[in-house]
mmCIF file of C-alpha atoms in Angstrom:
data_model
loop_
_atom_site.group_PDB
_atom_site.id
_atom_site.type_symbol
_atom_site.label_atom_id
_atom_site.label_comp_id
_atom_site.label_asym_id
_atom_site.label_seq_id
_atom_site.Cartn_x
_atom_site.Cartn_y
_atom_site.Cartn_z
ATOM 1 C CA MET A 252 0.000 0.000 0.000
ATOM 2 C CA SER A 253 1.592 3.263 -1.090
ATOM 3 C CA LYS A 254 1.652 6.447 0.975
ATOM 4 C CA HIS A 255 -0.478 8.310 -1.592
ATOM 5 C CA SER A 256 -3.406 5.863 -1.271
ATOM 6 C CA ALA A 257 -3.296 6.062 2.532
ATOM 7 C CA THR A 258 -3.888 9.824 2.460
ATOM 8 C CA SER A 259 -6.447 9.831 -0.327
ATOM 9 C CA PRO A 260 -10.188 10.380 0.233
ATOM 10 C CA PRO A 261 -12.432 7.366 0.823
ATOM 11 C CA ARG A 262 -13.830 5.734 -2.310
ATOM 12 C CA TRP A 263 -17.409 4.934 -1.316
ATOM 13 C CA PRO A 264 -18.701 8.536 -1.313
ATOM 14 C CA LEU A 265 -17.545 9.042 -4.907
ATOM 15 C CA ARG A 266 -19.134 5.769 -6.009
ATOM 16 C CA LEU A 267 -22.370 6.806 -4.343
ATOM 17 C CA LEU A 268 -22.359 10.228 -5.976
ATOM 18 C CA ARG A 269 -21.619 8.764 -9.419
ATOM 19 C CA ARG A 270 -24.614 6.445 -9.149
ATOM 20 C CA VAL A 271 -27.060 9.038 -7.855
ATOM 21 C CA LEU A 272 -26.057 12.489 -9.119
ATOM 22 C CA ASN A 273 -26.628 13.982 -12.523
ATOM 23 C CA PRO A 274 -23.491 13.410 -14.672
ATOM 24 C CA ASN A 275 -23.278 17.124 -15.499
ATOM 25 C CA TYR A 276 -22.174 17.857 -11.914
ATOM 26 C CA TRP A 277 -19.669 15.009 -11.296
ATOM 27 C CA GLU A 278 -16.420 16.582 -12.420
ATOM 28 C CA GLU A 279 -16.971 19.906 -10.684
ATOM 29 C CA LEU A 280 -18.175 18.358 -7.428
ATOM 30 C CA GLU A 281 -15.364 15.796 -7.329
ATOM 31 C CA GLY A 282 -12.762 18.515 -7.789
ATOM 32 C CA ASP A 283 -14.279 20.722 -5.085
ATOM 33 C CA MET A 284 -14.583 17.814 -2.661
ATOM 34 C CA GLU A 285 -11.016 16.707 -3.294
ATOM 35 C CA GLU A 286 -9.675 20.239 -2.691
ATOM 36 C CA ARG A 287 -11.607 20.477 0.555
ATOM 37 C CA PHE A 288 -10.345 17.020 1.600
ATOM 38 C CA TYR A 289 -6.694 18.021 1.210
ATOM 39 C CA GLU A 290 -7.305 21.313 3.062
ATOM 40 C CA ASP A 291 -8.962 19.399 5.915
ATOM 41 C CA LEU A 292 -6.109 16.874 5.851
ATOM 42 C CA GLN A 293 -3.588 19.628 6.538
ATOM 43 C CA LYS A 294 -5.731 21.390 9.173
ATOM 44 C CA HIS A 295 -7.422 18.522 11.057
ATOM 45 C CA GLY A 296 -5.715 15.257 10.197
ATOM 46 C CA LEU A 297 -6.632 12.158 8.208
ATOM 47 C CA ALA A 298 -9.537 10.795 10.272
ATOM 48 C CA LYS A 299 -11.424 14.076 10.512
ATOM 49 C CA ALA A 300 -10.740 14.893 6.851
ATOM 50 C CA ARG A 301 -12.260 11.553 5.795
ATOM 51 C CA ARG A 302 -15.308 12.091 8.040
ATOM 52 C CA ARG A 303 -15.886 15.565 6.638
ATOM 53 C CA TYR A 304 -15.417 14.265 3.087
ATOM 54 C CA SER A 305 -18.003 11.524 3.625
ATOM 55 C CA TRP A 306 -20.445 13.878 5.337
ATOM 56 C CA GLY A 307 -20.036 16.415 2.503
ATOM 57 C CA ALA A 308 -20.891 13.710 -0.028
ATOM 58 C CA ILE A 309 -24.024 12.792 1.907
ATOM 59 C CA LYS A 310 -25.083 16.453 2.073
ATOM 60 C CA LEU A 311 -24.841 16.663 -1.728
ATOM 61 C CA LEU A 312 -27.713 14.204 -2.136
ATOM 62 C CA ARG A 313 -30.300 16.896 -2.851
ATOM 63 C CA PRO A 314 -33.235 16.713 -5.245
ATOM 64 C CA ALA A 315 -31.761 19.465 -7.438
ATOM 65 C CA LEU A 316 -28.579 17.440 -8.097
ATOM 66 C CA VAL A 317 -30.035 13.926 -8.337
ATOM 67 C CA LYS A 318 -30.473 12.528 -11.848
ATOM 68 C CA GLN A 319 -33.954 12.030 -13.217
ATOM 69 C CA LEU A 320 -35.699 8.707 -12.952
ATOM 70 C CA SER A 321 -35.500 6.681 -16.114
ATOM 71 C CA GLY A 322 -38.561 5.427 -17.895
ATOM 72 C CA ASP A 323 -42.074 6.754 -18.103
ATOM 73 C CA VAL A 324 -42.813 7.793 -14.542
ATOM 74 C CA ARG A 325 -46.109 9.577 -14.059
ATOM 75 C CA LEU A 326 -46.897 10.655 -10.554
ATOM 76 C CA ASN A 327 -50.502 10.758 -9.434
ATOM 77 C CA GLN A 328 -50.918 14.341 -8.306
ATOM 78 C CA TYR A 329 -54.279 13.776 -6.692
ATOM 79 C CA GLY A 330 -53.503 10.486 -4.958
ATOM 80 C CA MET A 331 -52.598 11.978 -1.590
ATOM 81 C CA LEU A 332 -55.609 14.310 -1.591
ATOM 82 C CA ARG A 333 -57.939 11.414 -2.452
ATOM 83 C CA HIS A 334 -56.367 9.239 0.250
ATOM 84 C CA ASN A 335 -56.831 11.959 2.893
ATOM 85 C CA LEU A 336 -60.436 12.555 1.861
ATOM 86 C CA ILE A 337 -61.226 8.832 2.110
ATOM 87 C CA ILE A 338 -59.687 8.617 5.587
ATOM 88 C CA THR A 339 -61.614 11.743 6.641
ATOM 89 C CA LEU A 340 -64.904 10.326 5.370
ATOM 90 C CA ARG A 341 -64.315 7.029 7.179
ATOM 91 C CA ASN A 342 -63.565 8.854 10.440
ATOM 92 C CA PHE A 343 -66.690 10.989 10.037
ATOM 93 C CA LEU A 344 -68.814 7.893 9.600
ATOM 94 C CA ARG A 345 -67.176 6.083 12.503
ATOM 95 C CA TYR A 346 -67.194 8.948 15.041
ATOM 96 C CA LYS A 347 -70.411 10.827 14.258
ATOM 97 C CA MET A 348 -70.871 12.632 17.598
ATOM 98 C CA SER A 349 -67.281 13.794 17.742
ATOM 99 C CA PHE A 350 -67.585 14.981 14.162
ATOM 100 C CA LEU A 351 -70.713 17.011 14.980
ATOM 101 C CA ILE A 352 -69.075 18.621 18.017
ATOM 102 C CA ASN A 353 -65.995 19.549 15.991
ATOM 103 C CA LEU A 354 -68.096 20.824 13.092
ATOM 104 C CA VAL A 355 -70.266 23.032 15.320
ATOM 105 C CA GLY A 356 -67.207 24.389 17.146
ATOM 106 C CA LEU A 357 -65.336 25.119 13.938
ATOM 107 C CA SER A 358 -68.374 26.736 12.308
ATOM 108 C CA SER A 359 -69.166 28.956 15.277
ATOM 109 C CA GLY A 360 -65.502 29.953 15.630
ATOM 110 C CA LEU A 361 -65.256 30.914 11.979
ATOM 111 C CA ALA A 362 -68.550 32.837 12.172
ATOM 112 C CA CYS A 363 -67.319 34.777 15.241
ATOM 113 C CA VAL A 364 -64.038 35.636 13.558
ATOM 114 C CA LEU A 365 -65.848 36.802 10.440
ATOM 115 C CA LEU A 366 -68.295 38.982 12.421
ATOM 116 C CA ILE A 367 -65.499 40.518 14.505
ATOM 117 C CA TYR A 368 -63.537 41.275 11.340
ATOM 118 C CA LEU A 369 -66.559 42.919 9.702
ATOM 119 C CA TRP A 370 -67.256 45.015 12.810
ATOM 120 C CA VAL A 371 -63.630 46.199 13.164
ATOM 121 C CA ASN A 372 -63.436 46.927 9.442
ATOM 122 C CA ASP A 373 -66.620 49.011 9.642
ATOM 123 C CA GLU A 374 -65.360 50.939 12.691
ATOM 124 C CA GLN A 375 -62.117 51.801 10.952
ATOM 125 C CA ARG A 376 -63.877 53.132 7.863
ATOM 126 C CA ILE A 377 -66.119 55.628 9.656
ATOM 127 C CA ASP A 378 -65.765 59.073 8.071
ATOM 128 C CA LYS A 379 -62.754 58.066 5.981
ATOM 129 C CA PHE A 380 -64.462 59.262 2.806
ATOM 130 C CA HIS A 381 -64.047 62.953 3.747
ATOM 131 C CA ASP A 382 -61.216 64.931 2.210
ATOM 132 C CA ASN A 383 -60.178 66.237 5.637
ATOM 133 C CA ALA A 384 -60.775 63.011 7.578
ATOM 134 C CA SER A 385 -57.812 63.680 9.867
ATOM 135 C CA ARG A 386 -59.453 66.907 11.088
ATOM 136 C CA LEU A 387 -62.764 65.278 12.125
ATOM 137 C CA PHE A 388 -63.593 64.841 15.821
ATOM 138 C CA HIS A 389 -66.154 62.778 17.675
ATOM 139 C CA VAL A 390 -68.364 64.720 20.114
ATOM 140 C CA LEU A 391 -69.397 62.947 23.322
ATOM 141 C CA LYS A 392 -71.937 64.036 25.912
ATOM 142 C CA ILE A 393 -71.314 63.533 29.641
ATOM 143 C CA SER A 394 -74.554 63.400 31.691
ATOM 144 C CA PRO A 395 -74.754 63.105 35.467
ATOM 145 C CA ASP A 396 -76.449 59.887 36.534
ATOM 146 C CA ALA A 397 -77.379 58.239 39.850
ATOM 147 C CA ASN A 398 -74.400 55.874 39.472
ATOM 148 C CA GLY A 399 -71.983 58.598 38.329
ATOM 149 C CA ASP A 400 -71.313 60.229 35.013
ATOM 150 C CA ARG A 401 -72.706 58.667 31.866
ATOM 151 C CA VAL A 402 -70.924 59.141 28.533
ATOM 152 C CA THR A 403 -73.017 58.924 25.380
ATOM 153 C CA ARG A 404 -72.611 59.823 21.736
ATOM 154 C CA ASP A 405 -76.031 61.490 21.625
ATOM 155 C CA THR A 406 -75.843 65.228 21.208
ATOM 156 C CA ALA A 407 -78.604 67.652 20.484
ATOM 157 C CA PRO A 408 -78.967 68.710 16.853
ATOM 158 C CA VAL A 409 -77.795 72.197 16.044
ATOM 159 C CA ARG A 410 -80.515 74.510 14.720
#
């Protein structure tokens, strides 16, 4: 066994990458990995350089770099949606009372959120159609009451 082969990168990561990656990327990736291996060999030693080399090869197994599947592969785009709908329907039929409780809770929650949104939206749009909307003020009336002061929006019309 020569000294050069003892300090060379492990072989299995390159074999793995050649089988899995798109051939357009092999040469460039091999060169970059080999450069990094020899830098790590000088900085960290042989064992750590080999570990980092292997881990770098594993990290390169990304969908963007992997070669396309051969043959006529057509994926069913609606298969997962259909599967989830079937499971949902089966659970609805099996657990009817739980389904009704969840449905009523979800419906009432959504209705409350919608009504609150509509109310807040209406309150924020009051008098926004005026050209000088920033100069408008709201007049309140303070009336003495048996329990203290009462604040109302009712004011007498000006004649």
